């Protein structure tokens, strides 16, 4: 596995692979890797001749008061894991190179950030779309691998790729969970033992309400949200949002029908956890 720090170097490494007719898969990460990240790497390894992964904690997507400084980092361990998964190139850019003083550009996807994390973290998705644009320009992949765990991010990046004619196929992979259902996240490392014991309640609550919606027992968005709220209300943390939206365009719905996503964000100690499940509402409900 080759470590690359500059965009130019990565571009030329990928160019030479592509000139031999090899396909390239790309997995962007912020490091502190877990099985969720590695599931994307494995899928990329299966689908492509060459796999590029990046590790970069992107300052542009953190708001004031968020955890940019304290975000967990362990580059040596990340490199070991990526090497053992057969990654060809690990891109580890420096913030000062990606964002020199005169850097002035933002890539913004309108509309899709008017829900969920977009309304709670102003500027966050512009930070994500800007960095992913830069990373795609450096890695020039055929396929981009993203996790369903960050569903709004996947929807926004898919829109961006289509709108801006990036020649890349977006592949969204299922959320990898701990044995008790907690969605894996680098931020789970912030949790105390007591908080960690409560954390799986998020997925349990989402799963329970998914079942009720699919059985036709919950028919409106308001009652789905209320039910999740009541399942979480006695927990040690604080609900940031619970929303049930159309999965296609993240639009609001009143009566539940079609393809939906039920999503939660929850402050638990130093962590802000997010999770979501997909729901197919029954016909005629
Ligand atoms: P991050 O390092 O948190 O920016 O995540 C990098 C990529 O890994 C994103 O596409 C995430 O959606 C994905 N990812 C993070 N956690 C999981 C998980 N538990 N299961 C699947 N994909 C994940």
Coordinates of C-alpha atoms and ligand atoms in Angstrom, one line a residue:
X1 CA 0.0 0.0 0.0
X2 CA 1.4 3.4 -1.0
X3 CA 0.9 6.5 1.1
X4 CA 0.2 9.7 -0.8
X5 CA 0.0 13.2 0.5
X6 CA -0.4 15.3 -2.5
X7 CA -3.3 15.6 -5.0
X8 CA -1.0 15.7 -7.9
X9 CA 0.8 12.5 -6.9
X10 CA -2.5 10.7 -6.5
X11 CA -3.8 12.0 -9.8
X12 CA -0.7 10.6 -11.6
X13 CA -0.8 7.3 -9.8
X14 CA -4.5 6.8 -10.7
X15 CA -3.9 8.0 -14.3
X16 CA -1.3 5.4 -14.8
X17 CA -3.6 2.6 -13.4
X18 CA -6.4 3.8 -15.7
X19 CA -4.2 3.9 -18.7
X20 CA -3.8 0.2 -18.2
X21 CA -7.5 -0.2 -18.3
X22 CA -7.9 -0.7 -14.5
X23 CA -11.0 0.4 -12.7
X24 CA -10.7 2.5 -9.6
X25 CA -12.8 2.5 -6.4
X26 CA -12.6 5.3 -3.8
X27 CA -13.6 5.3 -0.1
X28 CA -13.3 8.7 1.6
X29 CA -13.1 8.6 5.5
X30 CA -12.2 10.7 8.4
X31 CA -10.2 7.9 9.9
X32 CA -10.4 6.1 13.3
X33 CA -11.6 3.2 11.2
X34 CA -14.2 0.6 12.2
X35 CA -16.0 -2.3 10.5
X36 CA -18.4 0.2 8.9
X37 CA -15.5 1.8 7.0
X38 CA -14.0 -1.5 6.3
X39 CA -17.2 -2.9 4.7
X40 CA -16.9 -0.1 2.2
X41 CA -13.3 -0.9 1.5
X42 CA -14.1 -4.6 1.0
X43 CA -16.9 -3.8 -1.4
X44 CA -14.5 -1.5 -3.3
X45 CA -11.9 -4.2 -3.3
X46 CA -14.4 -6.7 -4.8
X47 CA -15.6 -4.3 -7.5
X48 CA -12.4 -2.7 -8.7
X49 CA -8.8 -3.3 -9.8
X50 CA -7.4 -0.5 -7.7
X51 CA -8.7 0.8 -4.4
X52 CA -8.0 4.3 -3.0
X53 CA -9.0 5.3 0.5
X54 CA -8.5 8.7 2.0
X55 CA -8.1 9.7 5.6
X56 CA -8.8 13.4 6.3
X57 CA -10.6 15.1 9.2
X58 CA -12.1 17.9 7.2
X59 CA -12.2 21.1 9.2
X60 CA -14.7 22.7 6.7
X61 CA -17.5 20.4 7.8
X62 CA -17.3 21.1 11.5
X63 CA -19.1 24.0 13.0
X64 CA -17.9 26.2 15.8
X65 CA -18.2 24.4 19.1
X66 CA -18.2 21.0 17.4
X67 CA -15.6 18.2 17.9
X68 CA -13.0 19.0 15.2
X69 CA -10.2 19.2 17.7
X70 CA -11.2 16.2 19.8
X71 CA -12.2 14.0 16.9
X72 CA -10.5 10.6 17.5
X73 CA -7.4 10.0 15.4
X74 CA -5.1 6.9 15.1
X75 CA -3.4 7.1 11.7
X76 CA -1.0 4.2 12.4
X77 CA -3.8 1.8 13.2
X78 CA -5.9 3.0 10.2
X79 CA -3.0 2.4 7.9
X80 CA -2.5 -1.1 9.2
X81 CA -6.2 -1.9 8.7
X82 CA -6.3 -0.5 5.2
X83 CA -3.1 -2.4 4.3
X84 CA -4.6 -5.6 5.5
X85 CA -7.7 -5.0 3.4
X86 CA -5.6 -4.8 0.3
X87 CA -6.0 -1.0 -0.3
X88 CA -3.6 0.2 -3.0
X89 CA -3.3 3.9 -2.2
X90 CA -4.1 5.7 1.0
X91 CA -4.5 9.5 0.5
X92 CA -3.5 11.5 3.6
X93 CA -3.6 15.1 2.6
X94 CA -2.6 17.9 4.9
X95 CA -5.2 20.6 5.7
X96 CA -2.8 23.4 4.8
X97 CA -2.3 21.9 1.3
X98 CA -6.1 21.3 0.7
X99 CA -7.1 24.7 2.1
X100 CA -4.4 27.3 1.5
X101 CA -5.0 30.7 2.9
X102 CA -6.5 32.0 -0.3
X103 CA -8.9 29.1 -0.7
X104 CA -12.3 30.6 -1.6
X105 CA -14.6 28.0 -3.2
X106 CA -17.6 26.2 -1.8
X107 CA -19.7 23.6 -3.6
X108 CA -23.3 23.8 -2.4
X109 CA -26.2 21.5 -3.1
X110 CA -29.4 23.4 -2.6
X111 CA -32.6 22.2 -0.9
X112 CA -31.6 18.7 0.3
X113 CA -30.0 20.3 3.3
X114 CA -33.3 21.7 4.5
X115 CA -33.9 18.8 6.8
X116 CA -32.2 16.5 9.3
X117 CA -28.5 17.4 10.0
X118 CA -28.6 20.1 7.4
X119 CA -30.8 22.3 9.5
X120 CA -29.0 21.4 12.7
X121 CA -25.4 21.9 11.4
X122 CA -25.4 25.0 9.1
X123 CA -22.6 24.8 6.6
X124 CA -21.8 21.2 7.3
X125 CA -22.9 19.7 4.0
X126 CA -21.2 22.5 2.0
X127 CA -18.1 21.4 3.8
X128 CA -18.8 17.8 2.8
X129 CA -19.6 18.5 -0.8
X130 CA -16.5 20.8 -1.1
X131 CA -14.1 18.2 0.3
X132 CA -15.6 15.4 -1.7
X133 CA -15.3 17.4 -4.9
X134 CA -11.6 17.9 -4.1
X135 CA -11.1 14.3 -3.2
X136 CA -12.9 13.1 -6.4
X137 CA -10.7 15.4 -8.5
X138 CA -7.6 13.9 -6.8
X139 CA -8.7 10.3 -6.9
X140 CA -10.6 10.3 -10.3
X141 CA -12.4 7.0 -9.4
X142 CA -14.9 5.0 -11.4
X143 CA -16.9 4.3 -8.2
X144 CA -17.4 6.2 -4.9
X145 CA -18.4 4.2 -1.8
X146 CA -20.6 5.8 0.9
X147 CA -22.4 4.4 3.9
X148 CA -26.2 4.5 4.5
X149 CA -25.4 5.4 8.1
X150 CA -24.9 9.0 6.8
X151 CA -28.0 8.9 4.6
X152 CA -28.4 12.6 4.0
X153 CA -24.8 12.9 3.1
X154 CA -25.2 10.0 0.5
X155 CA -28.3 11.7 -1.0
X156 CA -26.6 15.1 -1.3
X157 CA -23.4 13.6 -2.8
X158 CA -25.4 11.5 -5.3
X159 CA -27.2 14.7 -6.4
X160 CA -23.9 16.6 -6.6
X161 CA -22.3 13.9 -8.7
X162 CA -25.3 14.0 -11.1
X163 CA -25.6 17.7 -11.2
X164 CA -21.9 18.4 -11.8
X165 CA -21.4 15.5 -14.3
X166 CA -18.7 13.7 -12.2
X167 CA -17.9 10.5 -14.1
X168 CA -18.3 8.3 -11.1
X169 CA -20.9 5.9 -9.9
X170 CA -22.1 6.3 -6.3
X171 CA -22.4 3.0 -4.4
X172 CA -24.3 3.3 -1.0
X173 CA -23.5 0.4 1.4
X174 CA -25.7 -0.8 4.3
X175 CA -25.0 0.4 7.9
X176 CA -22.8 -1.9 9.9
X177 CA -23.9 -2.3 13.5
X178 CA -22.5 -3.7 16.7
X179 CA -24.0 -6.9 17.9
X180 CA -26.6 -5.0 20.0
X181 CA -27.7 -2.8 17.0
X182 CA -25.7 0.4 17.7
X183 CA -24.5 1.8 14.4
X184 CA -20.8 1.8 14.3
X185 CA -19.2 5.3 14.4
X186 CA -15.9 6.7 15.3
X187 CA -17.7 8.9 17.7
X188 CA -18.9 5.9 19.8
X189 CA -15.5 6.1 21.4
X190 CA -16.7 9.2 23.3
X191 CA -19.4 7.2 25.2
X192 CA -19.0 6.2 28.8
X193 CA -20.0 2.7 29.9
X194 CA -23.4 4.0 31.0
X195 CA -24.0 5.9 27.8
X196 CA -22.9 3.0 25.7
X197 CA -25.4 0.8 27.4
X198 CA -28.2 3.2 26.4
X199 CA -27.0 3.8 22.8
X200 CA -28.6 0.8 21.2
X201 CA -32.0 2.1 22.2
X202 CA -31.8 4.5 19.2
X203 CA -31.9 1.6 16.7
X204 CA -34.4 -0.3 18.8
X205 CA -36.8 2.6 18.7
X206 CA -36.4 3.1 15.0
X207 CA -36.8 -0.6 14.3
X208 CA -39.9 -0.8 16.5
X209 CA -41.6 2.1 14.7
X210 CA -40.5 0.8 11.3
X211 CA -42.4 -2.4 12.2
X212 CA -45.5 -0.5 13.3
X213 CA -45.5 1.6 10.1
X214 CA -45.0 -1.5 7.9
X215 CA -47.8 -3.2 9.7
X216 CA -50.1 -0.3 8.9
X217 CA -50.5 0.5 12.6
X218 CA -48.9 4.0 12.3
X219 CA -50.2 6.0 9.4
X220 CA -48.9 9.5 9.8
X221 CA -45.5 11.1 10.1
X222 CA -46.5 12.9 13.3
X223 CA -47.5 9.7 15.1
X224 CA -44.3 7.9 13.9
X225 CA -42.2 10.8 15.3
X226 CA -44.2 10.9 18.5
X227 CA -43.7 7.2 19.0
X228 CA -39.9 7.3 18.6
X229 CA -39.9 10.3 21.0
X230 CA -41.8 8.4 23.7
X231 CA -39.4 5.4 23.4
X232 CA -36.4 7.7 23.9
X233 CA -37.8 10.2 26.4
X234 CA -36.5 8.6 29.5
X235 CA -32.9 8.2 28.2
X236 CA -29.9 10.0 29.7
X237 CA -29.4 12.2 26.6
X238 CA -31.3 14.7 24.5
X239 CA -33.1 14.3 21.2
X240 CA -31.8 16.6 18.5
X241 CA -34.3 15.5 15.8
X242 CA -36.6 12.7 14.8
X243 CA -37.8 12.9 11.3
X244 CA -39.6 10.7 8.8
X245 CA -39.1 11.8 5.2
X246 CA -39.4 10.6 1.6
X247 CA -36.3 8.6 0.9
X248 CA -36.0 10.0 -2.7
X249 CA -35.8 13.7 -2.1
X250 CA -35.8 14.1 1.7
X251 CA -39.2 15.9 1.4
X252 CA -41.6 16.1 4.2
X253 CA -44.6 13.7 4.3
X254 CA -47.8 13.8 6.4
X255 CA -49.5 10.5 5.5
X256 CA -47.0 7.7 5.3
X257 CA -46.6 6.1 1.8
X258 CA -43.9 4.8 -0.5
X259 CA -40.2 4.8 0.3
X260 CA -39.3 6.5 3.6
X261 CA -36.4 7.1 5.8
X262 CA -36.8 7.4 9.6
X263 CA -33.9 9.2 11.1
X264 CA -32.7 10.3 14.6
X265 CA -30.0 12.5 16.0
X266 CA -29.4 12.2 19.7
X267 CA -26.9 14.0 22.1
X268 CA -25.4 11.4 24.4
X269 CA -22.7 12.8 26.7
X270 CA -19.9 14.1 24.4
X271 CA -21.3 12.4 21.4
X272 CA -24.0 13.3 18.9
X273 CA -25.2 10.0 17.5
X274 CA -27.2 9.7 14.2
X275 CA -28.9 6.6 12.8
X276 CA -31.7 5.9 10.3
X277 CA -33.7 3.0 8.9
X278 CA -35.5 2.6 5.6
X279 CA -39.2 2.0 5.6
X280 CA -41.5 0.8 2.8
X281 CA -45.0 2.0 3.9
X282 CA -47.7 -0.5 2.9
X283 CA -49.9 0.4 0.0
X284 CA -53.1 2.3 0.8
X285 CA -52.0 3.3 4.3
Ligands
LIG1 P1 -16.6 9.0 8.3 O1 -15.2 8.6 8.6 O2 -17.5 9.0 9.5 O3 -16.7 10.3 7.6 O4 -17.3 8.0 7.4 C1 -16.7 7.6 6.1 C2 -17.7 6.8 5.3 O5 -18.0 5.6 6.1 C3 -19.0 7.5 5.1 O6 -19.4 7.1 3.7 C4 -19.9 6.9 6.1 O7 -21.3 6.9 5.7 C5 -19.4 5.5 6.2 N1 -19.7 4.8 7.4 C6 -19.5 5.3 8.7 N2 -20.0 4.5 9.6 C7 -20.6 3.5 8.9 C8 -21.3 2.3 9.3 N3 -21.5 2.0 10.6 N4 -21.7 1.4 8.4 C9 -21.5 1.7 7.1 N5 -20.8 2.8 6.6 C10 -20.4 3.7 7.6

